[in-house]
Rosetta silent file (secondary structure, phi, psi, omega in degrees, C-alpha in Angstrom):
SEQUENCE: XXXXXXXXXXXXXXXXXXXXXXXXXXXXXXXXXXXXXXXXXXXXXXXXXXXXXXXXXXXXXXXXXXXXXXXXXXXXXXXXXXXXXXXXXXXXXXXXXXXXXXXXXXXXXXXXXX
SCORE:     score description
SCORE:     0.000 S_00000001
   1 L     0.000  128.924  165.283   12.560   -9.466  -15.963 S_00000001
   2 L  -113.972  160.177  169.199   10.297  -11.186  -18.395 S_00000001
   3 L   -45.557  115.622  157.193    7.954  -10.562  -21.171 S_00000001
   4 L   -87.941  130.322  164.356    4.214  -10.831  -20.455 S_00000001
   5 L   -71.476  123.909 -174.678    1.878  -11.347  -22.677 S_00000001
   6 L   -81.808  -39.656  177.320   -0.740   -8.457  -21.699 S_00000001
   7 L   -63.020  -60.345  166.886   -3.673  -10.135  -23.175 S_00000001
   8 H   -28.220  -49.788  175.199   -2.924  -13.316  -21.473 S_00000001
   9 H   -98.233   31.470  142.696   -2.906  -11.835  -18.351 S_00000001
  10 H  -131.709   -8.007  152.423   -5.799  -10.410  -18.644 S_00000001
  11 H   -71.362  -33.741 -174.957   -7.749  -13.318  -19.700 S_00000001
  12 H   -68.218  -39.664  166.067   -6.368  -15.562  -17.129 S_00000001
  13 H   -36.195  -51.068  164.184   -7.361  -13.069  -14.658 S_00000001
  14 H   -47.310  -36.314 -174.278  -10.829  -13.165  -15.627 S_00000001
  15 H   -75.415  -57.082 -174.347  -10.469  -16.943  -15.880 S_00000001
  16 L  -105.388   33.889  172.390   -9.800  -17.540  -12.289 S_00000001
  17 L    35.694   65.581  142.802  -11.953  -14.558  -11.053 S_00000001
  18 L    86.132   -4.167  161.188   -8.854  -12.350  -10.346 S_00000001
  19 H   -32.030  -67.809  168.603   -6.915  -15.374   -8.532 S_00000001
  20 H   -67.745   -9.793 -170.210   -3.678  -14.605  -11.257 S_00000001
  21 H   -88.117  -11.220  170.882   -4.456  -10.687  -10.779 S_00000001
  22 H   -83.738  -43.292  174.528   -2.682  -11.482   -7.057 S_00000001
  23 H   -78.460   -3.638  178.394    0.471  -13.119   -9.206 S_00000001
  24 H   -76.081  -50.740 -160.633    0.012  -10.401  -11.727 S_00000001
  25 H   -69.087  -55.507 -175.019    0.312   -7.616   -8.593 S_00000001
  26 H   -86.214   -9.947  152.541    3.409   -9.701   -7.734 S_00000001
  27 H   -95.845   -6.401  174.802    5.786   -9.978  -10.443 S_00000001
  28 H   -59.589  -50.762 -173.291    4.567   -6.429  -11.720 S_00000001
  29 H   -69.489  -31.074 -176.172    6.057   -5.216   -8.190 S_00000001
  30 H   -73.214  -79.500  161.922    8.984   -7.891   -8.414 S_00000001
  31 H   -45.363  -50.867 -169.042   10.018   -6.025  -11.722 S_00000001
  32 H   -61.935  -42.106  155.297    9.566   -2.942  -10.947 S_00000001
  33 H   -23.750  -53.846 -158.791   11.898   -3.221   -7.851 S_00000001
  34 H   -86.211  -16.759 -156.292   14.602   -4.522  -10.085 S_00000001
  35 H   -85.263  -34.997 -177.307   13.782   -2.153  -12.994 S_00000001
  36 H   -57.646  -45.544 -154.465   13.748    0.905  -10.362 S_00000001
  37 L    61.890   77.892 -157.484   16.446   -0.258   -7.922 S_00000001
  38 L    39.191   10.533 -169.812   13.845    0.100   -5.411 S_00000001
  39 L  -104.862   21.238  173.087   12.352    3.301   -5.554 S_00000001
  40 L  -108.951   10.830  158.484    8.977    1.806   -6.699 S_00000001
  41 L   120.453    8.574  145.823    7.082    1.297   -2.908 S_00000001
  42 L   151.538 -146.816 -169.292    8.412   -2.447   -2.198 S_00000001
  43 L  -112.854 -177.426 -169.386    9.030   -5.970   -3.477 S_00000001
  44 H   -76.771  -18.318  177.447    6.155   -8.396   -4.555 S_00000001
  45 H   -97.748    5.429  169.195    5.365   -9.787   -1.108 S_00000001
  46 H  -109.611  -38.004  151.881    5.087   -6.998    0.285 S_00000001
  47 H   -37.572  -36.786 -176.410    3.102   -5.127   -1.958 S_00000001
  48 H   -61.881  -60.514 -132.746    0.984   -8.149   -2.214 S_00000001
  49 H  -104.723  -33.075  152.309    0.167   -8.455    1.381 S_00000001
  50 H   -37.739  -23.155 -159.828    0.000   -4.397    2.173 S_00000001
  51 H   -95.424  -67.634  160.938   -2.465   -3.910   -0.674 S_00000001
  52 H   -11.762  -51.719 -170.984   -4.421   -7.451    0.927 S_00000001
  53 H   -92.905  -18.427  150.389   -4.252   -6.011    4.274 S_00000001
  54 H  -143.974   56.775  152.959   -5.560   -2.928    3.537 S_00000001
  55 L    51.435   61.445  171.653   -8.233   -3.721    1.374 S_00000001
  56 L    61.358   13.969  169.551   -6.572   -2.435   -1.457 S_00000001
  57 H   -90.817    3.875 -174.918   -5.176    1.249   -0.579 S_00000001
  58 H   -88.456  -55.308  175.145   -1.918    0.573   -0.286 S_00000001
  59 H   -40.909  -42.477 -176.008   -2.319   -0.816   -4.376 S_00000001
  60 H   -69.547  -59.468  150.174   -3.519    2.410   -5.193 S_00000001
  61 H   -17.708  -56.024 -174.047   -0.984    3.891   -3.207 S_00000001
  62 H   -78.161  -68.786  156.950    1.544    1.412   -5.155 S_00000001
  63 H   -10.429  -59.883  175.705    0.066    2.168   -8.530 S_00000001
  64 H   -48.639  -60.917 -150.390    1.121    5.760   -8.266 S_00000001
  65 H   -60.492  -62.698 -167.145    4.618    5.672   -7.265 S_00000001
  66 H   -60.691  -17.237  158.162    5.330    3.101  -10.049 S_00000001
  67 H   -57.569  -55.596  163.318    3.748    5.247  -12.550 S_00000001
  68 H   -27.747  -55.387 -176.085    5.664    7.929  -11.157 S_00000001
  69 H   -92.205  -98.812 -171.372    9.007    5.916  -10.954 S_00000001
  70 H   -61.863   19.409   59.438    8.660    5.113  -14.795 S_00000001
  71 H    39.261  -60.607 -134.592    8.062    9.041  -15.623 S_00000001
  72 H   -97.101  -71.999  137.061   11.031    9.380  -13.939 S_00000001
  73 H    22.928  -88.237 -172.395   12.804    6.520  -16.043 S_00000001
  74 H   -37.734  -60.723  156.250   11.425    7.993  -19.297 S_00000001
  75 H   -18.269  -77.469 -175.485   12.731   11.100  -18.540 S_00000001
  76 H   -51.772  -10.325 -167.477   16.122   10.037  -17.475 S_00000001
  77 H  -100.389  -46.421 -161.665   16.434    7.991  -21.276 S_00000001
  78 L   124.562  -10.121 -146.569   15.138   11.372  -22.951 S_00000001
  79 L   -86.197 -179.242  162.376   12.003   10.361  -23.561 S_00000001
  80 L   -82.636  103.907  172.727    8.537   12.682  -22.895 S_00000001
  81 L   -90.184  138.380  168.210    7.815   11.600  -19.451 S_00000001
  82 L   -74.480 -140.311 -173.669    3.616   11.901  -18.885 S_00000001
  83 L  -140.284   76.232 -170.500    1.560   11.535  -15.875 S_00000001
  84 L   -83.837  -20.642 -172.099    1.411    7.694  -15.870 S_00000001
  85 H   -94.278   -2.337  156.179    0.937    7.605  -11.781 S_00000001
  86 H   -82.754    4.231  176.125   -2.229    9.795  -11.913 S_00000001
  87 H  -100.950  -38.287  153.455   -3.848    7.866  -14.828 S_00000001
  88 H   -31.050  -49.624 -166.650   -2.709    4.556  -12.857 S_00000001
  89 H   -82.555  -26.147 -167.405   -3.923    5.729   -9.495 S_00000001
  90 H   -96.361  -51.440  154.959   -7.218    7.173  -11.225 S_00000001
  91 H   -34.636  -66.937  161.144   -8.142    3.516  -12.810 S_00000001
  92 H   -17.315  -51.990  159.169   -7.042    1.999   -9.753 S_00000001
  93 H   -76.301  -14.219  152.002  -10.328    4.183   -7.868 S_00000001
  94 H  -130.718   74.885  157.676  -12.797    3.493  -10.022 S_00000001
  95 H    34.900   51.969  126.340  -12.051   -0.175  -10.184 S_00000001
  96 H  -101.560   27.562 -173.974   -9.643   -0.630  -13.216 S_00000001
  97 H   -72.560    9.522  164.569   -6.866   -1.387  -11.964 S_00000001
  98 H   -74.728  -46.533 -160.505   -6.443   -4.504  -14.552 S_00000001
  99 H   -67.345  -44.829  175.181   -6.014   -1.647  -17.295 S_00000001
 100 H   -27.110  -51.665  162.337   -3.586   -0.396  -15.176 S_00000001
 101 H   -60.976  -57.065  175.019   -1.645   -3.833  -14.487 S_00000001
 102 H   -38.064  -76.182 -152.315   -2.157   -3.790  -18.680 S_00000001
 103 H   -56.854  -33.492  174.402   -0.428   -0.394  -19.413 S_00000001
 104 H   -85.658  -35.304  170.445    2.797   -1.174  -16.510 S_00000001
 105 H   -78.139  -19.127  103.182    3.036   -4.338  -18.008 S_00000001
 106 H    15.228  -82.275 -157.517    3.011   -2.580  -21.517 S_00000001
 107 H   -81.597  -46.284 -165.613    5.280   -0.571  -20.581 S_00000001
 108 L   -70.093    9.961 -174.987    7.878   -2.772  -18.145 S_00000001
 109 L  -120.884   23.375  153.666    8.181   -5.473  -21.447 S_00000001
 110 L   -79.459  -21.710 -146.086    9.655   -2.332  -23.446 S_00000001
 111 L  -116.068   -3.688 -175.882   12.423   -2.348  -20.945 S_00000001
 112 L   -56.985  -75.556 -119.795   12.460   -6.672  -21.101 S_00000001
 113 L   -76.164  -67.531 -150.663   14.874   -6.757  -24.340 S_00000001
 114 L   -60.870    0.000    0.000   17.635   -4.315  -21.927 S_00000001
């Protein structure tokens, strides 16, 4: 798992009118798999091509669990787990899911250094 710059990857998104926000969707999902040991809703090509195929509810869908799935993380470390996969899944529906991709990528390059 690597570090992202979140501000990068949210300009380049913009920059190639959401072109990198499909490689964004797929190492976010690529990590989370490995950070999870699966339990976040699939790998990056499949996420990719579920959320693609159905015109983007399966992403929302995907958004949750991995909110959900680091909750569940936080928890297990000690931490104050929120309610990261209803504020994910609630950007995600009214068309933010870049803050979303922002906040899980936020969060998965706390977990980079381990």
């Amino acid at each position: 798992m690597e570090r992202r710059s979140v501000g990068l990857c949210i300009v380049l998104s913009l920059v190639t009118c959401g072109l990198y926000t499909l490689y964004w969707l797929y190492s976010l999902a690529e990590d989370m798999d490995r950070l999870t040991g699966g339990h976040s809703g699939g790998s990056g090509g499949m996420v990719l091509l579920l959320t693609i195929v159905t015109c983007g509810l399966y992403g929302w869908y995907w958004l949750y669990r991995c909110g959900d799935a680091l909750d569940q993380l936080r928890y297990s470390q000690g931490e104050r787990a929120g309610y990261l996969g209803i504020l994910y899944l609630l950007l995600g529906v009214f068309s933010l899911g870049i803050i979303s991709y922002a906040l899980m990528q936020a969060e998965l390059n706390s977990y980079a250094d381990y």
